[in-house]
PDB file of C-alpha atoms in Angstrom:
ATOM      1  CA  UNK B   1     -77.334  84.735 109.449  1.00 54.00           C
ATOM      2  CA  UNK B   2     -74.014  82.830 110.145  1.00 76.00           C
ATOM      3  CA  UNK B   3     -75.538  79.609 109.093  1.00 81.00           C
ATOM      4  CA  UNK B   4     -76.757  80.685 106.204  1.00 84.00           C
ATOM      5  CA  UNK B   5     -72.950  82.069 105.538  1.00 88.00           C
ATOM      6  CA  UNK B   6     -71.803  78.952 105.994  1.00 88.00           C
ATOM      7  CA  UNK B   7     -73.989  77.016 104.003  1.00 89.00           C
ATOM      8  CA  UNK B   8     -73.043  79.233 101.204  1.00 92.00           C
ATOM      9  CA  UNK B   9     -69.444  78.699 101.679  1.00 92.00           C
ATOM     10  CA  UNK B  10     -69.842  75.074 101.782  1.00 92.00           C
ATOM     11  CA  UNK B  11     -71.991  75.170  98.091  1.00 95.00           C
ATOM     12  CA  UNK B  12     -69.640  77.376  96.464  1.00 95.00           C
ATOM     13  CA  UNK B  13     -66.193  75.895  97.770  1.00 96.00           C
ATOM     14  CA  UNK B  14     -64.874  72.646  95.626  1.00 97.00           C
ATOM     15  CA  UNK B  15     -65.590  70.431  98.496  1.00 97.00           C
ATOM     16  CA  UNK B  16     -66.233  70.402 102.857  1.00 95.00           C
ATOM     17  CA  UNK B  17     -66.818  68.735 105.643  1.00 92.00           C
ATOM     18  CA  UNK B  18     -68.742  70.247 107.956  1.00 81.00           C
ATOM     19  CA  UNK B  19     -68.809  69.723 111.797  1.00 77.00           C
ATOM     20  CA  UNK B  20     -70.495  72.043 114.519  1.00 72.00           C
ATOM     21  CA  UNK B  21     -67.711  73.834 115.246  1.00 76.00           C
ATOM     22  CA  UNK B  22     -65.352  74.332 111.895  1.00 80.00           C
ATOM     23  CA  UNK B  23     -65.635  73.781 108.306  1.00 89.00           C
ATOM     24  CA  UNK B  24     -62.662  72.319 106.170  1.00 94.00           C
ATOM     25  CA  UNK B  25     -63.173  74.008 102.894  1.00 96.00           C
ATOM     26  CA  UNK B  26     -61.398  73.077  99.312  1.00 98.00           C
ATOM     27  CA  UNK B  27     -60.536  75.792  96.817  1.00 97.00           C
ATOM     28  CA  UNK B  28     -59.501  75.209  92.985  1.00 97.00           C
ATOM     29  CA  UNK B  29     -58.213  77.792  91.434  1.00 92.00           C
ATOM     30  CA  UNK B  30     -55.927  78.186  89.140  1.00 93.00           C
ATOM     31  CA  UNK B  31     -54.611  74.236  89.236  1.00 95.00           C
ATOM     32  CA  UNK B  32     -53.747  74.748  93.085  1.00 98.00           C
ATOM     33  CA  UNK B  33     -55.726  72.532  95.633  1.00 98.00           C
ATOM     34  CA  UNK B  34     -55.998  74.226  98.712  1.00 97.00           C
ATOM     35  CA  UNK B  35     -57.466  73.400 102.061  1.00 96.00           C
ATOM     36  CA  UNK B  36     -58.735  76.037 104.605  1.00 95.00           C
ATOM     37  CA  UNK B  37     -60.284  76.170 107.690  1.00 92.00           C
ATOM     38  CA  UNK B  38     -62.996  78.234 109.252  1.00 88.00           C
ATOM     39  CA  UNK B  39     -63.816  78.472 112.635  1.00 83.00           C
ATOM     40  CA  UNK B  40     -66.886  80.375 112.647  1.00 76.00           C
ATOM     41  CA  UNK B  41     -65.488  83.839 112.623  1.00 77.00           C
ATOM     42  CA  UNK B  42     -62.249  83.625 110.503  1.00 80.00           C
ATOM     43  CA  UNK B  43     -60.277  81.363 108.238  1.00 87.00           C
ATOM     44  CA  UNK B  44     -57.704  79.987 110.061  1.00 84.00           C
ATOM     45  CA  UNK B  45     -54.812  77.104 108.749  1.00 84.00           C
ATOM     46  CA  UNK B  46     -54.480  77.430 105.074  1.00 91.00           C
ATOM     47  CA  UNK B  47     -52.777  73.961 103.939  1.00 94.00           C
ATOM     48  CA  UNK B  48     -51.586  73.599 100.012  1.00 96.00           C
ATOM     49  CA  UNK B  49     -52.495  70.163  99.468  1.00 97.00           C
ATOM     50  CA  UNK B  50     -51.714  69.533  95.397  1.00 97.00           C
ATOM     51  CA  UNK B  51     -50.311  72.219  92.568  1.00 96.00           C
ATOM     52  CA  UNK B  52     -51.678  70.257  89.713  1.00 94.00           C
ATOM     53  CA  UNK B  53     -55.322  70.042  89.748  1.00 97.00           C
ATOM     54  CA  UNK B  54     -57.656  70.752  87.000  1.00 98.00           C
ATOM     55  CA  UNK B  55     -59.031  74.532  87.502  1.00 97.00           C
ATOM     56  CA  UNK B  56     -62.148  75.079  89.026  1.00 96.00           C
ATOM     57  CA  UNK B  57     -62.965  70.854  89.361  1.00 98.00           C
ATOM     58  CA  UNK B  58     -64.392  69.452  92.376  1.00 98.00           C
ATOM     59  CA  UNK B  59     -63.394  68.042  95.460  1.00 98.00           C
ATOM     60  CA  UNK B  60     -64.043  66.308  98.483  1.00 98.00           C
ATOM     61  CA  UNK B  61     -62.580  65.962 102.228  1.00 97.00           C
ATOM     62  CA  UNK B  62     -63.064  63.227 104.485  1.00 95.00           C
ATOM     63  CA  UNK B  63     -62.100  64.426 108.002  1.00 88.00           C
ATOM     64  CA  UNK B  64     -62.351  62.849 111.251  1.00 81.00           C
ATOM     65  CA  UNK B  65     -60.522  62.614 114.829  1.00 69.00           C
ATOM     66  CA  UNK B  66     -57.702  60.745 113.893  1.00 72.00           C
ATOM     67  CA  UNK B  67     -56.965  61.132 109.790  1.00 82.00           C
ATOM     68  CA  UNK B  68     -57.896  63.691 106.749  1.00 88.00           C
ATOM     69  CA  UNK B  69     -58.262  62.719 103.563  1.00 94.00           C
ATOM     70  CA  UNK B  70     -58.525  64.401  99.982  1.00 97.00           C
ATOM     71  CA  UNK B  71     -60.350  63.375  97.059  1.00 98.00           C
ATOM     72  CA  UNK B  72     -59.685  65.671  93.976  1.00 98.00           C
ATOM     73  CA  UNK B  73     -59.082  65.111  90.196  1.00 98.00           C
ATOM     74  CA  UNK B  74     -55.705  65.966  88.462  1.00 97.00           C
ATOM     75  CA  UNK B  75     -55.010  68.198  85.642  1.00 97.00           C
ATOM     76  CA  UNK B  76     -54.869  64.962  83.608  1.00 97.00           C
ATOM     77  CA  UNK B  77     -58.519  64.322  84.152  1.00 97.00           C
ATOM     78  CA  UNK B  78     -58.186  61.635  86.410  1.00 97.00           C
ATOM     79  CA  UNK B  79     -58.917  60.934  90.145  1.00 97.00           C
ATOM     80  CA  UNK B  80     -56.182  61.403  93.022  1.00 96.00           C
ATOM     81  CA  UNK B  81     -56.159  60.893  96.510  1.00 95.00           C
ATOM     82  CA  UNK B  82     -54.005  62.787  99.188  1.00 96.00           C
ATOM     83  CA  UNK B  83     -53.482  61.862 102.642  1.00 92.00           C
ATOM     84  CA  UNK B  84     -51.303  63.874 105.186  1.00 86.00           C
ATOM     85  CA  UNK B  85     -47.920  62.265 106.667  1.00 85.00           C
ATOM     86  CA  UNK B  86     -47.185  63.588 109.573  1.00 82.00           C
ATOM     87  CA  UNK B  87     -43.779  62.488 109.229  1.00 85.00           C
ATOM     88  CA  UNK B  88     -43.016  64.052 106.006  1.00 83.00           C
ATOM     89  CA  UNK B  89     -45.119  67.480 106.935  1.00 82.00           C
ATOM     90  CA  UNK B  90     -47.129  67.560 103.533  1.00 89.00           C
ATOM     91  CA  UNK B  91     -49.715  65.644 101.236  1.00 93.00           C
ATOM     92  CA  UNK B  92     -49.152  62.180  99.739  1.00 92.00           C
ATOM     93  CA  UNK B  93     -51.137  61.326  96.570  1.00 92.00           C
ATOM     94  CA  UNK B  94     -52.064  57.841  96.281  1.00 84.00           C
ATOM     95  CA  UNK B  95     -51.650  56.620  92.682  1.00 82.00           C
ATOM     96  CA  UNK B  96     -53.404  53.819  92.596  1.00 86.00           C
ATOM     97  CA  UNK B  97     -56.363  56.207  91.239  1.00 93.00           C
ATOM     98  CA  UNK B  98     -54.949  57.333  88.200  1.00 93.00           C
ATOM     99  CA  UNK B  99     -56.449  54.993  86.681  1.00 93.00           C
ATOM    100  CA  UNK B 100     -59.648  56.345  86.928  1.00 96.00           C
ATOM    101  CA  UNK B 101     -60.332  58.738  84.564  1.00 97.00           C
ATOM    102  CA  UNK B 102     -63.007  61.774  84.749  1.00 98.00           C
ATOM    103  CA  UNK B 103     -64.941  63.647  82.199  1.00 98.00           C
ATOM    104  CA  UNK B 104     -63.761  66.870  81.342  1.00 97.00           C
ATOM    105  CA  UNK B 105     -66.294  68.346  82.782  1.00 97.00           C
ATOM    106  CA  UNK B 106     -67.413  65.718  85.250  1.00 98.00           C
ATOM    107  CA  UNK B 107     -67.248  66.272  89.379  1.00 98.00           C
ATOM    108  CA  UNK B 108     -67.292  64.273  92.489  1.00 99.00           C
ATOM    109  CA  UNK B 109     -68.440  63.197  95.953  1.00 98.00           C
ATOM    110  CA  UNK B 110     -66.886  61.307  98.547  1.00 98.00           C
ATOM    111  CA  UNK B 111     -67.713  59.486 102.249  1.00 95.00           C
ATOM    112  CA  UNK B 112     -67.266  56.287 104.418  1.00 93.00           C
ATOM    113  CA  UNK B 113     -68.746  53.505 104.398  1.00 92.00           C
ATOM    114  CA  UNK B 114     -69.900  51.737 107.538  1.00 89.00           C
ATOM    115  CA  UNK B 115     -66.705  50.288 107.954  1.00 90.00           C
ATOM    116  CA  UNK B 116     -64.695  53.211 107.465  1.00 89.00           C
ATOM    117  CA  UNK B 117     -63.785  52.490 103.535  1.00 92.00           C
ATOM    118  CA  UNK B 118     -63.454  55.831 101.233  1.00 94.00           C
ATOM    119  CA  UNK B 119     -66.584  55.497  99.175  1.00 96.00           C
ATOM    120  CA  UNK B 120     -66.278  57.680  95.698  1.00 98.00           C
ATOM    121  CA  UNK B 121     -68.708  58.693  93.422  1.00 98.00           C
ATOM    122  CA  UNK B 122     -67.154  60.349  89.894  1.00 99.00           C
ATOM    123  CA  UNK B 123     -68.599  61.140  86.166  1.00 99.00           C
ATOM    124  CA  UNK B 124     -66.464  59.577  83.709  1.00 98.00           C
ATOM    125  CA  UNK B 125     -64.900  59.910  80.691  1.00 96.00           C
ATOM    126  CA  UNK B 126     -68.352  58.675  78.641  1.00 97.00           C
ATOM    127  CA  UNK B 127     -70.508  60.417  81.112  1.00 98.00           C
ATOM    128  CA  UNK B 128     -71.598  57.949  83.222  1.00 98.00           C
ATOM    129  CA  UNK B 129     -71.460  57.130  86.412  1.00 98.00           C
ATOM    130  CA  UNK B 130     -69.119  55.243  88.495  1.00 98.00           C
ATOM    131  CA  UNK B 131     -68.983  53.887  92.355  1.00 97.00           C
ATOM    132  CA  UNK B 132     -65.943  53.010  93.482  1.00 96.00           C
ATOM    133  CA  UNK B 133     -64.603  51.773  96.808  1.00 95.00           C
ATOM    134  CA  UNK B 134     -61.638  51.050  99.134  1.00 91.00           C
ATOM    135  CA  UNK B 135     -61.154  47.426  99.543  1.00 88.00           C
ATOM    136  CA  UNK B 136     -57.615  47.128 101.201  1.00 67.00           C
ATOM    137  CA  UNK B 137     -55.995  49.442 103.524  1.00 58.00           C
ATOM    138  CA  UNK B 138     -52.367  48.438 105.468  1.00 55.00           C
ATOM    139  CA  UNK B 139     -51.976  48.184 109.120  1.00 45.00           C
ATOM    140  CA  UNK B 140     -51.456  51.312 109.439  1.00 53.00           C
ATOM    141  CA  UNK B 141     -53.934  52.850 107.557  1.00 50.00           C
ATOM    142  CA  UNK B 142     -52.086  54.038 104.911  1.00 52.00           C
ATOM    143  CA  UNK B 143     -53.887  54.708 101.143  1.00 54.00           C
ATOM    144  CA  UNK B 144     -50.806  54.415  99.152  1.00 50.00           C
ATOM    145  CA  UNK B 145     -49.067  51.015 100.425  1.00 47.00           C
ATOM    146  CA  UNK B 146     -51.939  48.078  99.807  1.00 44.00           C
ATOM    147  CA  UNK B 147     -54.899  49.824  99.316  1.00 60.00           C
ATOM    148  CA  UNK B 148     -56.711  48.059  96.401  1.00 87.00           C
ATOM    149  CA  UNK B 149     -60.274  49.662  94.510  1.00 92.00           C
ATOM    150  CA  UNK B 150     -63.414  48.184  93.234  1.00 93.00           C
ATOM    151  CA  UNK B 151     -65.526  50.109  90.345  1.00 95.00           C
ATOM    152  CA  UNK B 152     -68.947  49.440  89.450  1.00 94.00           C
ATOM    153  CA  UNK B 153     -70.428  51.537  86.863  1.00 96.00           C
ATOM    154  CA  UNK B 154     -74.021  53.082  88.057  1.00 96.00           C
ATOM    155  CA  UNK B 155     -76.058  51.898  84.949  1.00 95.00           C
ATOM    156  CA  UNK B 156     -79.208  52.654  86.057  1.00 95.00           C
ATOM    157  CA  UNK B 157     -78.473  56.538  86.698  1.00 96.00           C
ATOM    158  CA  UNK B 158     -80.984  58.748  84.205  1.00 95.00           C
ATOM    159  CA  UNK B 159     -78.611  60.245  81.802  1.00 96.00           C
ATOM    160  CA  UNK B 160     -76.360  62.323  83.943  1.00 97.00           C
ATOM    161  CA  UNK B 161     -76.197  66.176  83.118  1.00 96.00           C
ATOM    162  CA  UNK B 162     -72.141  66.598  81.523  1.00 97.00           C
ATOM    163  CA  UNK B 163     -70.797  68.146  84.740  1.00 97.00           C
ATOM    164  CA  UNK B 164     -73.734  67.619  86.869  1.00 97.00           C
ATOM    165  CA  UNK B 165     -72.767  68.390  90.896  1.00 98.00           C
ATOM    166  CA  UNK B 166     -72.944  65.004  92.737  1.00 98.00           C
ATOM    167  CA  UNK B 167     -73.908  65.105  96.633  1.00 97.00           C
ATOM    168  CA  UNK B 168     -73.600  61.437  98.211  1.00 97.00           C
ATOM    169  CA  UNK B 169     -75.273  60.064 101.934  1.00 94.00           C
ATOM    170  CA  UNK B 170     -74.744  56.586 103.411  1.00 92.00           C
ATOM    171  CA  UNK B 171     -77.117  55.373 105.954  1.00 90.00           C
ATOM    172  CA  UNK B 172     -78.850  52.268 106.859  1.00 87.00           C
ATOM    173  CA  UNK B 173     -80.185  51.433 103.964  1.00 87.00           C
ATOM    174  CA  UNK B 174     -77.197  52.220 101.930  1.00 90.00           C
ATOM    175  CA  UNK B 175     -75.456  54.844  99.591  1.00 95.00           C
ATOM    176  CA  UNK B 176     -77.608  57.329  98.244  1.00 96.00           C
ATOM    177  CA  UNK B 177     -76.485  59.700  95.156  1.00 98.00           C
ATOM    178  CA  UNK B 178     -77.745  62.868  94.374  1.00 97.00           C
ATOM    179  CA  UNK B 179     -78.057  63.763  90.760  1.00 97.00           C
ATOM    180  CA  UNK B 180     -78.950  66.067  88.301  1.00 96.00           C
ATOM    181  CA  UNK B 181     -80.419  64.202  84.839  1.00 96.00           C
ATOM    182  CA  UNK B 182     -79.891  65.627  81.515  1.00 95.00           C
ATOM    183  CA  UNK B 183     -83.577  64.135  80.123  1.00 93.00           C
ATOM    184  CA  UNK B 184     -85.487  66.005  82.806  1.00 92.00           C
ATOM    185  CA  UNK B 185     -83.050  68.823  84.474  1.00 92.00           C
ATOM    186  CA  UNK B 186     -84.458  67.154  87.925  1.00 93.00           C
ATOM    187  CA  UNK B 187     -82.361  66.080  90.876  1.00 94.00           C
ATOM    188  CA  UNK B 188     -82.645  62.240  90.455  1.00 95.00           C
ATOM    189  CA  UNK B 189     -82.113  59.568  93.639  1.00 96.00           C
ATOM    190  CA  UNK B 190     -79.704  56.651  93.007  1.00 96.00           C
ATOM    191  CA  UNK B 191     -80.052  54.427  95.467  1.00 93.00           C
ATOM    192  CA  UNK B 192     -77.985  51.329  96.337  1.00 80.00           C
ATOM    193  CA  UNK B 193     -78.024  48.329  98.498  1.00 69.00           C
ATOM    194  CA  UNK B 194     -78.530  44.722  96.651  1.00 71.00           C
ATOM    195  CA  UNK B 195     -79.595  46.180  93.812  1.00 83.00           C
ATOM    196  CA  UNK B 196     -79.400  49.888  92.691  1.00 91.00           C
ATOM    197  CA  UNK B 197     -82.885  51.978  91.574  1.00 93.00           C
ATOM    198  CA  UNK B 198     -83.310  55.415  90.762  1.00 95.00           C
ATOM    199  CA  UNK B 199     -86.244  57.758  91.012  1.00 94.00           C
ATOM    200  CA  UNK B 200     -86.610  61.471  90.445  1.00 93.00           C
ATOM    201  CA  UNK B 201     -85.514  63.334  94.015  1.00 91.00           C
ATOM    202  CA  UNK B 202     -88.906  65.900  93.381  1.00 85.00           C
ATOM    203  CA  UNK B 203     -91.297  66.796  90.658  1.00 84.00           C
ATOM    204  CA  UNK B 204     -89.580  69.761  89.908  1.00 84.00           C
ATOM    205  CA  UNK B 205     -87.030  71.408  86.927  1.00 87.00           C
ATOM    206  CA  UNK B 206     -84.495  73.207  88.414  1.00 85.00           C
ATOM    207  CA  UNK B 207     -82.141  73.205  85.618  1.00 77.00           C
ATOM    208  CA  UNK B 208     -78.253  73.611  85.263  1.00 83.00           C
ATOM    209  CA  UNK B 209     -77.182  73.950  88.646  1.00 93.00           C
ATOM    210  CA  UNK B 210     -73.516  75.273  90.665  1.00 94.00           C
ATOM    211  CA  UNK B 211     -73.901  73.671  93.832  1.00 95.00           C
ATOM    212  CA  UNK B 212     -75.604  70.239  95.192  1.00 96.00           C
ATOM    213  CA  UNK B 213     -75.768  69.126  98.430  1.00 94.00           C
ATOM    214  CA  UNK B 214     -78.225  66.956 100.478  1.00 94.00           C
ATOM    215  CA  UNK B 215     -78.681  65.636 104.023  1.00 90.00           C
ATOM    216  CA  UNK B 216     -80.912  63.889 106.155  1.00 86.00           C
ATOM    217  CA  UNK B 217     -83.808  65.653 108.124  1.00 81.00           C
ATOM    218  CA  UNK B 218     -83.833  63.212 110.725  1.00 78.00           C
ATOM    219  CA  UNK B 219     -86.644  64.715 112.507  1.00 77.00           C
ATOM    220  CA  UNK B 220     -88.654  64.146 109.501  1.00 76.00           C
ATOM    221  CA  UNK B 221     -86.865  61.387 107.825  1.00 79.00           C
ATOM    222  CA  UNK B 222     -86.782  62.193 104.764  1.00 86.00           C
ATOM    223  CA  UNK B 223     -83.481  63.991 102.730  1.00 92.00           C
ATOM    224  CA  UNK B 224     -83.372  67.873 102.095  1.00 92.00           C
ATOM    225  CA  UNK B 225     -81.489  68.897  99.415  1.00 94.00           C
ATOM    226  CA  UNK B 226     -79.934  72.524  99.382  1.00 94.00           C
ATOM    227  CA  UNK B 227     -79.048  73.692  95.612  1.00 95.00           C
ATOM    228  CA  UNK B 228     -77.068  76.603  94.290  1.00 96.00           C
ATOM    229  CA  UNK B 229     -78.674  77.246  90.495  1.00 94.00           C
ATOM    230  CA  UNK B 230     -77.666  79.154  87.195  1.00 91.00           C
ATOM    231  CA  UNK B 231     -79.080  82.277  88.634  1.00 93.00           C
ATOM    232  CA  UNK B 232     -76.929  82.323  92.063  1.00 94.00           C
ATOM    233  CA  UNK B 233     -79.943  81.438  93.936  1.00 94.00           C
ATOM    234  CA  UNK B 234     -79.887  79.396  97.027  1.00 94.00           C
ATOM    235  CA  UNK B 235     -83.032  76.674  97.398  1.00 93.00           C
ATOM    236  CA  UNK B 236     -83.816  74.500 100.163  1.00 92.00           C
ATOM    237  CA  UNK B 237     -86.015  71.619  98.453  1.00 91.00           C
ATOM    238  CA  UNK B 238     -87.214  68.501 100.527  1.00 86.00           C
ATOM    239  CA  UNK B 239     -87.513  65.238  99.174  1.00 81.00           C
ATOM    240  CA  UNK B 240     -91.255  65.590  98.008  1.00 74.00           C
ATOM    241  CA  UNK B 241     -91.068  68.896  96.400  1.00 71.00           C
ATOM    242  CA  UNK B 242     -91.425  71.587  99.237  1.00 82.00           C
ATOM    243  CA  UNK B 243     -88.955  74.645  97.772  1.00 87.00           C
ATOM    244  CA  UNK B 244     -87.936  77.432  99.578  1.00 90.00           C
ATOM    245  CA  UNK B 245     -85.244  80.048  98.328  1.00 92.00           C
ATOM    246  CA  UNK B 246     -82.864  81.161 101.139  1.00 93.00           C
ATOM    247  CA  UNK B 247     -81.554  83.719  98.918  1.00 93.00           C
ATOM    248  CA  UNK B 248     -79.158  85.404  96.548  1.00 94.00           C
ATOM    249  CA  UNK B 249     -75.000  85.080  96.167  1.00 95.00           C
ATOM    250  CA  UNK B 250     -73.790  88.605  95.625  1.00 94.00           C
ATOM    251  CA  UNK B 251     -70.322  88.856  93.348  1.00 92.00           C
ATOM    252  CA  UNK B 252     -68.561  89.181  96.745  1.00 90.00           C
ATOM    253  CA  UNK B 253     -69.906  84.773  97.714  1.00 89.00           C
ATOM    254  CA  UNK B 254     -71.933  86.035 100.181  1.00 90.00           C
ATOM    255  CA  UNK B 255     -75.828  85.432 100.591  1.00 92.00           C
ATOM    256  CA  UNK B 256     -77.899  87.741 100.694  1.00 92.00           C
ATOM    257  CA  UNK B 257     -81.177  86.310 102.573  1.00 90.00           C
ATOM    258  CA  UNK B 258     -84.573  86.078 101.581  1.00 85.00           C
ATOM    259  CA  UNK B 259     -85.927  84.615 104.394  1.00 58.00           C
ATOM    260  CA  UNK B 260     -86.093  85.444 108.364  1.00 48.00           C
ATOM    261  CA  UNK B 261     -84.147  83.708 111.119  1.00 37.00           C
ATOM    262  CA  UNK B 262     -87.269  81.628 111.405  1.00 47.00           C
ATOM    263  CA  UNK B 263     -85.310  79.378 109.089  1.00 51.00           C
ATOM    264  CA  UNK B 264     -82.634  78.819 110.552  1.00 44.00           C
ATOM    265  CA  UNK B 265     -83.292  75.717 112.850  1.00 44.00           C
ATOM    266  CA  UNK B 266     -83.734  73.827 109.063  1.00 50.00           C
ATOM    267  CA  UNK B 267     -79.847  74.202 109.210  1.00 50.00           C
ATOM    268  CA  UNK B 268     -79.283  72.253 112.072  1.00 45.00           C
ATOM    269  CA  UNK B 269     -79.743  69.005 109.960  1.00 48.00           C
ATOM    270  CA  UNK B 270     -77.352  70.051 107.459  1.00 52.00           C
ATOM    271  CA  UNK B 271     -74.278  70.321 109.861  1.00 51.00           C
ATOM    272  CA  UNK B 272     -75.520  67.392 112.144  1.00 45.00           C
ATOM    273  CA  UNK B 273     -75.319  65.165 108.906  1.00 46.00           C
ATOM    274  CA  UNK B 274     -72.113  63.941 108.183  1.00 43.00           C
TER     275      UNK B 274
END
């Protein structure tokens, strides 16, 4: 049951990271980015990262050992980037990514590269969308003094939905972005590496949906996807077409299963994924 808690809490929040033992989890409302953490039992350090965010837009967090960083769009409609100084006690945006603009309805999804470069993915203003990547950072690491950006528009996407969730995965062979298309309602796969391709994720319309995100089964090899839709139900769906509904969100955010605690190894892959 926990899992499935916290895979619900990492759909509906504005962006995560997820580790084994905590989630960082990004809230919205009301033009106020916030970050909390949850431990598996409780929230625990509530940080206020931004007060002038677009309501209810997206977010992402990349988190590791050493650093966080927070990807988030402004109530301008265009992308920002804080990173904690530990010297000043509170967020610094970058504004080298103002220049970026996002569509008004239009989300986001964030990771590293390889080489530890912030990788974004973002809808903008004309709907498409648009790669772009870190290609300077100062000796010490720092986004705001040196760090330089390179956009390439993602031309051979399949008509993005307006506001369609985005869910991104770097492996071996690449960056992969997750989807949904406005000429079939399907999750589509945009896939990059010399040359980008996309293909439909499965053979299946699942419409308009809340929440995207997708991982790598590693056991199987292939990518699972895990979907919030217009109804409030949670789907798993592997790559392939295989769909299974974990449940229902009541109006409180919590699920309420449809399946038994034979599911819940399928989990594993999600929080061992990023």
């Amino acid at each position: 049951m926990s899992q499935l808690q916290d895979l619900t809490r990492c759909l509906l929040a504005a962006g995560y990271a997820a580790r084994p033992d905590r989630q960082y989890l990004l809230y919205t409302q009301d033009g106020v980015l916030i970050s909390k953490l949850w431990t598996g039992d409780s929230f625990g350090e509530e940080e206020l990262v931004a007060t002038s965010v677009r309501p209810d837009s997206s977010a992402a967090i990349l988190a590791d050992a050493d650093d966080r960083v927070i990807i988030g769009i402004t109530a301008s409609s265009t992308l920002a980037a804080f990173q904690y100084d530990e010297d000043e006690e509170e967020w610094i945006q970058d504004g080298a990514l103002s220049a970026y603009n996002v569509h008004e309805k239009g989300r986001l999804s964030a990771c590293y590269t390889a080489d530890h470069r912030i990788c974004i993915v973002f809808q903008n203003g004309s709907g498409a969308l648009v790669h772009i990547e870190e290609t300077e950072v100062d000796s010490e690491g720092s986004l705001d003094e040196g760090a330089g950006w390179t956009a390439t528009v993602l031309k051979k996407a399949s008509d993005p939905l307006p506001g369609t969730p985005i869910s991104t995965v770097l492996d071996d062979n690449g960056l992969h972005v997750f989807y949904v298309s406005a000429a079939d309602q399907r999750v589509h796969h945009l896939h990059g590496g010399e040359t980008w391709a996309d293909e439909e994720m499965f053979d299946q319309t699942l419409g308009p949906l809340q929440g995207l995100v997708v991982s790598t089964n590693r056991e199987k090899g292939r990518f699972e996807a895990y979907v919030v839709t217009a109804d409030k139900a949670v789907l798993q769906v592997e790559d392939g077409g295989d769909k299974r509904e974990l449940g229902k969100v009541d109006d409180n955010g919590k699920l309420v299963p449809s399946t038994t605690a034979e599911c819940f190894f399928f989990f594993y892959y999600f929080f061992y994924a990023f």
